[in-house]
Amino acid sequence: MKKSILLLTGLVLLTCSAIAQKNYLQESKADKVKRMQWWTDDTFGMFIHWGLYAVPAGEYNGKGGGAEWIMETHKIPTAEYEKFAGQFNPQKFNAKEWVQIAKSAGAKYIVITSKHHDGFSMWDSEVTGYDIMDATPFKRDILKELSDACKAAGIKFCLYHSILDWHQPDAKSKDYLRQAIEHPDFNKYRETYLKPQLAELIRKYNPEVLWFDGEWIPEWSEQQGKDLYNYLRNIKPSLIINNRVSKARGGMEGMNKYENAAGDFGTPEQEILKGASQDYWESCMTLNGNWGYVKNDNNWKSAQLLIDNLVDIAAKGGNYLLNVGPTAEGQIPAQSIERLAEMGKWLAINKEAIYATNGIANYKEGDHIKFTQSKDGKSTYALFNKYENNELLLTSVQPKTGSKIYMLGVNKPLSWTKNGDAITIKLPEQLPGKYTWTLKIQH
Ligand code: H79
């Protein structure tokens, strides 16, 4: 073809694609509700923080401190940190096993770090050699293996991706010693590195959620967030994107501090919203004290606390994203597996009160009873973790005379009596399972 015709065709194509770009920031409420449906229904996901930082495992030159932040905590020079890639060889990694651990815990989606702040790419990236395929002896595409395993198991596959990047010189105005870098070109990083990587991730692994982080750097702006949000949804319209794509997040509490920001849901980190909220939100939390694997971290949360958190979050209308930090050998720590299995056993009995339920404004009674509601509004679930004398007293639910009350996991209805505004429910002799029990009150 002649050069001029080529140029003309190119120009026409360019114009067409510019016209075809939809502005997803003006999506209708109804369209957003539809797009977010699976996510709100699924309620519980598993977060996976895995990268080169699993090699030092929270210790550098004999000194503890830092997990996935270890590069910054110990001010490790880039060339030194890069050496961990040569030691990353997780021979025990088995994607099917990880997905099975998530599934039997009752998690409906997983979110794994494609790139954390250290800048190392956990797939065979087309724009860098600093990735699992080119820089490690392992040379396996773990994102491919995991996304395939998720698909086979009916688990939604999602990706965490850090906007900030300690490895790309153009991505930062200061180096690890906080010395100014000369002429960093953040726009170049955005256009020739960050955006191409994300387009590549969508094309290759088809994630359902992109979970951004590291948006607090001064180089990132709301405008860049909006641009990225639109860019990504134009590639995959059904994509769900967290609020860290924008600048609106108000600290660790995680909700937006202004209106009309880019992003679909709030992201409380290591905390749960104080009360119920109609906004979309997801609390991400660790199982011990760290996100990435730290060999000396034995600060494990109890199964009771994890289930209390899940119940509290569901009652307040949110999602729970619970983290595991696998080792450099490719294994999820046994303590994590045990706790997740307990959650799965509990959910097998009580799932009806958690998934695809609505939160309610009056979501609790005292410190030991939480409520959720079925979507059709016909049943209220009262989840309680303490009771006395084999009965439960409720003052904020008023079922009609003749209404049936069941305990999940028990077949026959329970007897109950009304005394004024309160009802007293006689509990079965043997309660099913441990930790927390659910009464299903049919109105
Ligand atoms: O990936 C995990 C952590 O490595 C990452 N997020 C989870 C999911 C994380 N990065 N930083 N932090 C957690 C804590 C950082 C807090 C701060 Fe800030 C960043 C303090 C000041 C800048 C966030 C933004 C809180 C205030 C502004």
XYZ file of C-alpha atoms and ligand atoms in Angstrom:
470
model
C 0.000 0.000 0.000
C 1.141 3.534 -0.713
C 2.345 5.493 2.265
C -0.287 8.204 1.837
C -3.153 5.673 1.780
C -1.702 3.977 4.835
C -1.548 7.303 6.604
C -5.130 8.087 5.655
C -6.379 4.679 6.850
C -4.496 5.193 10.071
C -6.054 8.594 10.562
C -9.570 7.267 9.929
C -9.027 4.400 12.352
C -7.672 6.773 14.952
C -10.661 9.096 14.584
C -13.108 6.192 14.779
C -11.544 4.795 17.906
C -11.522 8.261 19.469
C -15.252 8.557 18.753
C -15.911 5.018 20.019
C -14.409 5.820 23.438
C -17.308 5.826 25.858
C -17.343 7.956 28.971
C -17.930 5.424 31.719
C -17.756 8.106 34.376
C -21.299 8.989 33.371
C -22.704 5.500 33.779
C -26.296 5.404 35.047
C -27.044 4.176 38.557
C -29.011 1.221 37.116
C -26.102 0.147 34.898
C -23.707 0.302 37.837
C -26.048 -1.739 40.028
C -26.186 -4.398 37.296
C -22.412 -4.461 36.807
C -21.746 -4.676 40.562
C -24.323 -7.411 41.189
C -22.030 -10.456 41.268
C -19.549 -8.576 43.428
C -22.064 -7.559 46.111
C -23.584 -11.045 46.064
C -20.220 -12.770 46.450
C -19.335 -10.893 49.689
C -16.145 -12.823 50.454
C -12.874 -12.891 48.510
C -9.302 -14.061 49.074
C -6.443 -11.581 48.645
C -3.002 -12.951 47.717
C 0.162 -10.900 48.253
C 2.935 -12.732 46.475
C 6.135 -11.407 44.988
C 9.918 -11.220 45.401
C 9.459 -9.995 48.982
C 8.537 -13.580 49.929
C 12.256 -14.386 49.553
C 13.567 -12.115 52.383
C 10.321 -12.955 54.257
C 10.504 -9.929 56.532
C 14.211 -9.958 57.344
C 17.134 -8.167 55.663
C 20.788 -8.386 56.781
C 19.704 -10.009 60.020
C 17.221 -7.250 60.800
C 13.464 -7.728 60.924
C 10.874 -5.347 59.548
C 8.879 -4.892 56.380
C 7.085 -7.521 54.338
C 6.024 -6.400 50.856
C 7.457 -2.994 51.893
C 10.889 -4.432 52.753
C 12.643 -2.621 49.893
C 11.525 0.722 51.311
C 11.785 -0.252 55.010
C 15.453 -1.245 54.713
C 16.266 1.197 51.894
C 17.517 -1.681 49.779
C 19.243 -0.427 46.615
C 17.414 -1.451 43.434
C 20.330 -3.561 42.176
C 20.397 -5.435 45.499
C 16.650 -6.004 45.580
C 16.718 -7.282 42.003
C 18.858 -10.206 43.231
C 15.814 -11.701 44.986
C 14.505 -12.523 41.506
C 17.363 -15.007 41.046
C 16.261 -16.742 44.251
C 12.561 -16.881 43.476
C 11.883 -20.489 42.573
C 8.591 -21.619 44.181
C 8.726 -25.295 43.231
C 5.782 -26.119 45.470
C 3.428 -23.682 43.748
C 0.221 -25.386 42.644
C -2.484 -23.090 41.263
C -5.237 -25.676 41.651
C -4.406 -26.136 45.337
C -4.519 -22.391 46.016
C -7.836 -22.035 44.251
C -9.169 -25.037 46.164
C -8.117 -23.408 49.451
C -10.050 -20.276 48.460
C -13.059 -22.228 47.293
C -13.360 -24.447 50.334
C -13.045 -21.348 52.529
C -16.150 -20.019 50.812
C -14.311 -17.242 48.965
C -15.956 -16.480 45.634
C -13.169 -14.435 44.091
C -9.426 -14.046 44.420
C -7.356 -10.887 44.000
C -3.643 -11.471 43.413
C -0.778 -8.989 43.124
C 0.266 -8.700 39.470
C 2.692 -5.977 40.568
C 3.263 -4.531 44.044
C 5.127 -1.309 44.926
C 8.494 -3.042 44.329
C 7.646 -3.007 40.615
C 8.211 -6.716 39.968
C 5.735 -8.193 37.459
C 4.339 -11.621 38.332
C 3.638 -12.520 34.687
C 5.561 -12.444 31.409
C 5.152 -8.713 30.805
C 5.733 -7.398 27.300
C 7.200 -4.085 28.462
C 9.844 -5.249 30.935
C 12.319 -8.013 31.658
C 11.787 -7.455 35.395
C 9.212 -10.210 35.579
C 8.689 -13.788 36.712
C 9.401 -15.268 33.282
C 12.535 -13.336 32.355
C 14.211 -12.701 35.709
C 13.564 -15.801 37.837
C 14.679 -19.424 37.514
C 11.010 -20.397 37.959
C 9.906 -19.225 34.502
C 6.260 -20.087 34.892
C 3.370 -17.761 34.270
C 1.590 -17.990 37.608
C -1.168 -15.580 36.537
C -2.024 -17.854 33.631
C -2.038 -20.958 35.853
C -4.159 -19.233 38.496
C -6.631 -17.654 36.088
C -7.126 -21.032 34.380
C -7.611 -22.776 37.744
C -10.118 -20.103 38.812
C -12.083 -20.505 35.618
C -12.260 -24.276 36.101
C -13.419 -23.864 39.722
C -15.953 -21.083 39.115
C -13.955 -18.544 41.120
C -13.675 -14.982 39.811
C -10.103 -13.962 38.995
C -9.042 -10.411 39.890
C -5.790 -8.449 40.007
C -4.113 -6.013 42.391
C -1.811 -3.558 40.610
C 0.314 -0.850 42.174
C 0.325 2.581 40.553
C 3.441 3.545 42.448
C 6.556 1.698 41.313
C 9.940 1.761 43.094
C 11.686 0.121 40.140
C 10.772 2.321 37.177
C 12.908 5.487 37.321
C 10.266 7.506 35.501
C 7.625 6.597 38.062
C 9.137 8.494 40.941
C 10.640 11.872 41.665
C 12.794 10.526 44.492
C 14.815 7.338 44.752
C 14.852 4.919 47.653
C 17.222 7.174 49.620
C 14.811 10.042 49.007
C 17.330 11.699 46.693
C 15.823 13.588 43.785
C 15.896 11.721 40.488
C 16.741 13.894 37.529
C 13.999 14.477 34.995
C 11.623 11.666 35.853
C 8.897 11.475 33.233
C 5.756 10.270 34.957
C 3.662 10.650 31.815
C 6.070 8.407 29.971
C 5.708 5.802 32.757
C 1.928 6.110 32.507
C 1.647 5.909 28.743
C 4.412 3.461 27.894
C 4.495 1.246 30.972
C 1.510 1.368 33.339
C -1.285 1.513 30.753
C 0.263 -1.054 28.377
C 0.786 -3.435 31.309
C -2.845 -3.129 32.331
C -4.131 -3.580 28.780
C -1.944 -6.662 28.557
C -3.288 -8.050 31.850
C -6.881 -7.652 30.678
C -6.148 -9.226 27.300
C -4.238 -12.193 28.732
C -6.010 -12.994 32.001
C -9.422 -11.345 31.752
C -9.653 -10.117 35.382
C -13.083 -9.171 36.749
C -11.710 -6.572 39.182
C -8.664 -4.325 38.992
C -7.601 -3.386 42.498
C -5.286 -0.373 42.440
C -3.029 0.852 45.225
C -0.227 3.385 45.752
C -2.356 6.228 44.392
C -1.205 8.598 47.147
C 2.025 9.574 45.380
C 2.067 13.261 44.427
C 2.532 12.447 40.731
C -0.914 10.786 40.560
C -3.968 13.017 40.032
C -7.744 12.636 39.903
C -7.586 13.440 36.190
C -5.112 10.624 35.580
C -7.380 8.349 37.617
C -10.392 9.248 35.483
C -8.369 8.753 32.307
C -7.187 5.318 33.471
C -10.678 4.280 34.604
C -12.150 5.125 31.203
C -9.250 3.589 29.332
C -9.722 0.273 31.140
C -13.498 0.098 30.941
C -13.319 0.856 27.242
C -11.198 -2.269 26.920
C -13.486 -4.333 29.180
C -16.828 -2.656 29.949
C -17.842 -5.057 32.746
C -14.650 -4.422 34.712
C -14.964 -3.373 38.370
C -12.292 -0.960 39.650
C -11.597 0.097 43.247
C -11.508 3.720 44.405
C -7.710 3.753 44.645
C -7.645 4.446 40.928
C -8.547 8.004 41.981
C -7.356 10.444 44.648
C -10.585 10.428 46.637
C -9.731 7.865 49.312
C -9.764 9.425 52.770
C -6.951 7.558 54.576
C -7.171 3.994 55.822
C -10.918 4.310 56.471
C -11.038 3.935 52.725
C -14.182 5.766 51.628
C -14.238 8.714 49.230
C -13.810 12.190 50.611
C -15.445 13.881 47.602
C -18.112 13.156 44.985
C -17.696 12.079 41.362
C -14.327 10.435 41.783
C -13.317 7.578 39.490
C -13.699 4.085 40.943
C -16.495 1.750 41.951
C -16.012 0.846 45.602
C -14.452 2.060 48.836
C -11.471 0.233 50.322
C -11.162 0.286 54.127
C -7.783 -1.276 54.952
C -7.271 -3.277 58.163
C -10.518 -1.860 59.468
C -14.274 -2.220 59.096
C -16.700 0.656 58.589
C -18.127 1.892 61.881
C -21.717 1.529 60.674
C -23.877 0.260 57.814
C -23.433 1.946 54.433
C -25.367 1.961 51.166
C -22.144 2.677 49.226
C -20.126 -0.144 47.709
C -17.210 -1.062 49.958
C -14.795 -3.867 50.735
C -12.626 -4.238 53.845
C -9.280 -5.811 53.091
C -7.601 -7.408 56.085
C -4.711 -9.705 56.951
C -4.872 -13.099 58.661
C -1.819 -12.260 60.765
C -0.041 -8.894 60.966
C 1.314 -8.642 57.407
C 0.253 -8.823 53.758
C 3.390 -10.390 52.298
C 4.928 -13.500 53.904
C 6.891 -12.804 57.101
C 8.444 -15.889 58.641
C 8.322 -14.607 62.246
C 4.794 -13.278 62.177
C 2.724 -15.508 64.435
C 0.107 -12.932 65.210
C -2.726 -15.041 63.798
C -6.338 -13.985 64.163
C -8.664 -16.605 65.633
C -11.330 -18.287 63.506
C -13.894 -16.711 65.854
C -12.603 -13.207 65.086
C -12.475 -13.890 61.339
C -16.084 -15.099 61.355
C -17.159 -12.165 63.559
C -15.552 -9.842 60.992
C -17.275 -11.546 58.070
C -20.642 -11.277 59.831
C -20.056 -7.654 60.850
C -19.088 -6.697 57.282
C -22.019 -8.539 55.673
C -24.451 -6.916 58.140
C -23.080 -3.468 57.272
C -23.466 -4.161 53.542
C -19.810 -4.643 52.590
C -17.412 -7.250 51.208
C -14.533 -8.973 53.020
C -11.218 -9.450 51.235
C -9.050 -11.660 53.432
C -5.356 -11.974 52.704
C -2.860 -14.807 52.479
C 0.871 -14.293 51.968
C 2.404 -17.398 50.365
C 6.040 -18.360 50.921
C 8.873 -18.219 48.394
C 8.429 -21.989 48.011
C 4.919 -21.349 46.766
C 2.909 -22.413 49.785
C 0.102 -20.725 51.659
C 1.083 -20.935 55.375
C -0.578 -23.832 57.216
C -1.978 -21.447 59.865
C -3.805 -19.571 57.086
C -5.145 -22.780 55.570
C -6.486 -23.977 58.952
C -8.344 -20.738 59.609
C -9.756 -20.529 56.109
C -10.994 -24.121 56.413
C -12.830 -23.201 59.645
C -14.511 -20.322 57.815
C -15.528 -22.687 55.026
C -17.062 -25.141 57.483
C -18.981 -22.325 59.136
C -20.171 -20.949 55.805
C -21.360 -24.373 54.676
C -24.026 -24.105 57.408
C -24.626 -20.365 57.480
C -24.042 -19.244 53.880
C -27.653 -18.296 53.272
C -27.254 -15.425 55.768
C -24.077 -14.074 54.119
C -24.044 -14.323 50.303
C -26.528 -12.360 48.219
C -28.099 -10.748 51.264
C -28.784 -7.102 51.940
C -27.439 -5.193 54.874
C -30.051 -3.370 56.943
C -29.860 0.009 58.647
C -30.700 -1.614 61.981
C -27.910 -4.137 61.577
C -27.267 -5.094 65.192
C -28.672 -5.627 68.640
C -26.158 -5.386 71.472
C -22.639 -6.695 70.923
C -23.482 -10.285 70.049
C -26.292 -10.159 67.480
C -26.039 -8.950 63.870
C -28.701 -8.929 61.164
C -28.806 -9.447 57.430
C -31.796 -9.726 55.180
C -32.749 -11.868 52.192
C -33.030 -9.934 48.948
C -36.770 -10.504 48.694
C -37.127 -9.003 52.181
C -39.081 -12.053 53.352
C -36.472 -13.311 55.828
C -34.314 -11.630 58.425
C -31.230 -13.485 59.594
C -30.082 -12.983 63.181
C -26.474 -14.111 63.606
C -25.324 -14.446 67.212
C -22.108 -15.607 68.870
C -23.318 -15.752 72.472
C -26.448 -17.028 74.205
C -27.650 -18.119 77.621
C -30.073 -20.755 78.915
C -30.573 -22.150 75.438
C -32.675 -19.220 74.332
C -32.277 -15.947 72.485
C -34.116 -12.708 73.175
C -34.622 -10.261 70.309
C -36.127 -6.806 70.695
C -35.636 -5.355 67.217
C -37.373 -7.980 65.086
C -41.146 -8.262 65.266
C -42.411 -11.248 63.305
C -46.147 -11.739 62.835
C -47.862 -14.357 64.980
C -47.454 -17.718 63.261
C -44.211 -16.735 61.502
C -41.666 -19.525 61.308
C -38.201 -19.247 62.836
C -35.502 -21.742 61.859
C -31.911 -22.204 62.831
C -29.678 -22.704 59.786
C -28.431 -26.285 59.831
C -31.513 -27.531 61.712
C -34.576 -28.764 59.840
C -37.534 -28.172 62.096
C -38.902 -24.768 63.129
C -38.179 -23.482 66.633
C -40.786 -22.468 69.158
C -40.899 -18.799 70.105
C -43.009 -16.504 72.255
C -43.853 -12.831 72.166
C -43.633 -10.680 75.281
C -44.399 -7.069 74.475
C -41.950 -5.822 71.848
C -39.535 -8.684 72.441
C -39.542 -12.271 71.267
C -37.858 -15.214 72.923
C -36.712 -18.100 70.774
C -36.061 -21.520 72.208
C -32.803 -22.832 70.765
C -32.262 -26.498 69.851
C -30.574 -28.793 72.383
C -27.621 -29.214 70.018
C -26.503 -26.194 68.046
C -24.947 -26.956 64.647
C -21.278 -26.054 64.258
C -19.274 -23.485 66.216
C -18.504 -19.779 66.553
C -21.775 -18.158 65.438
C -25.296 -19.406 64.720
C -28.042 -18.064 62.537
C -31.770 -17.749 63.087
C -33.851 -17.333 59.970
C -36.945 -15.357 60.789
C -39.649 -15.570 58.127
C -42.022 -12.645 58.091
O -0.806 -4.068 49.616
C -1.024 -3.827 50.985
C -0.067 -2.828 51.531
O 1.259 -3.039 51.119
C -0.609 -1.555 50.947
N -2.030 -1.746 50.831
C -2.330 -3.107 51.232
C -3.514 -3.680 50.500
C -0.253 -0.406 51.744
N 0.525 0.475 51.289
N 0.658 1.406 52.193
N -0.020 1.122 53.214
C -0.618 -0.017 52.991
C -0.083 2.011 54.330
C 0.229 3.355 53.810
C -0.280 4.432 54.340
C 0.076 5.713 53.857
Fe -1.274 7.069 53.345
C 0.331 6.112 52.551
C 0.216 6.821 54.708
C 0.469 7.935 53.892
C 0.546 7.486 52.550
C -3.056 6.182 52.840
C -2.844 7.269 52.016
C -3.129 6.665 54.143
C -2.939 8.019 54.083
C -2.748 8.399 52.786
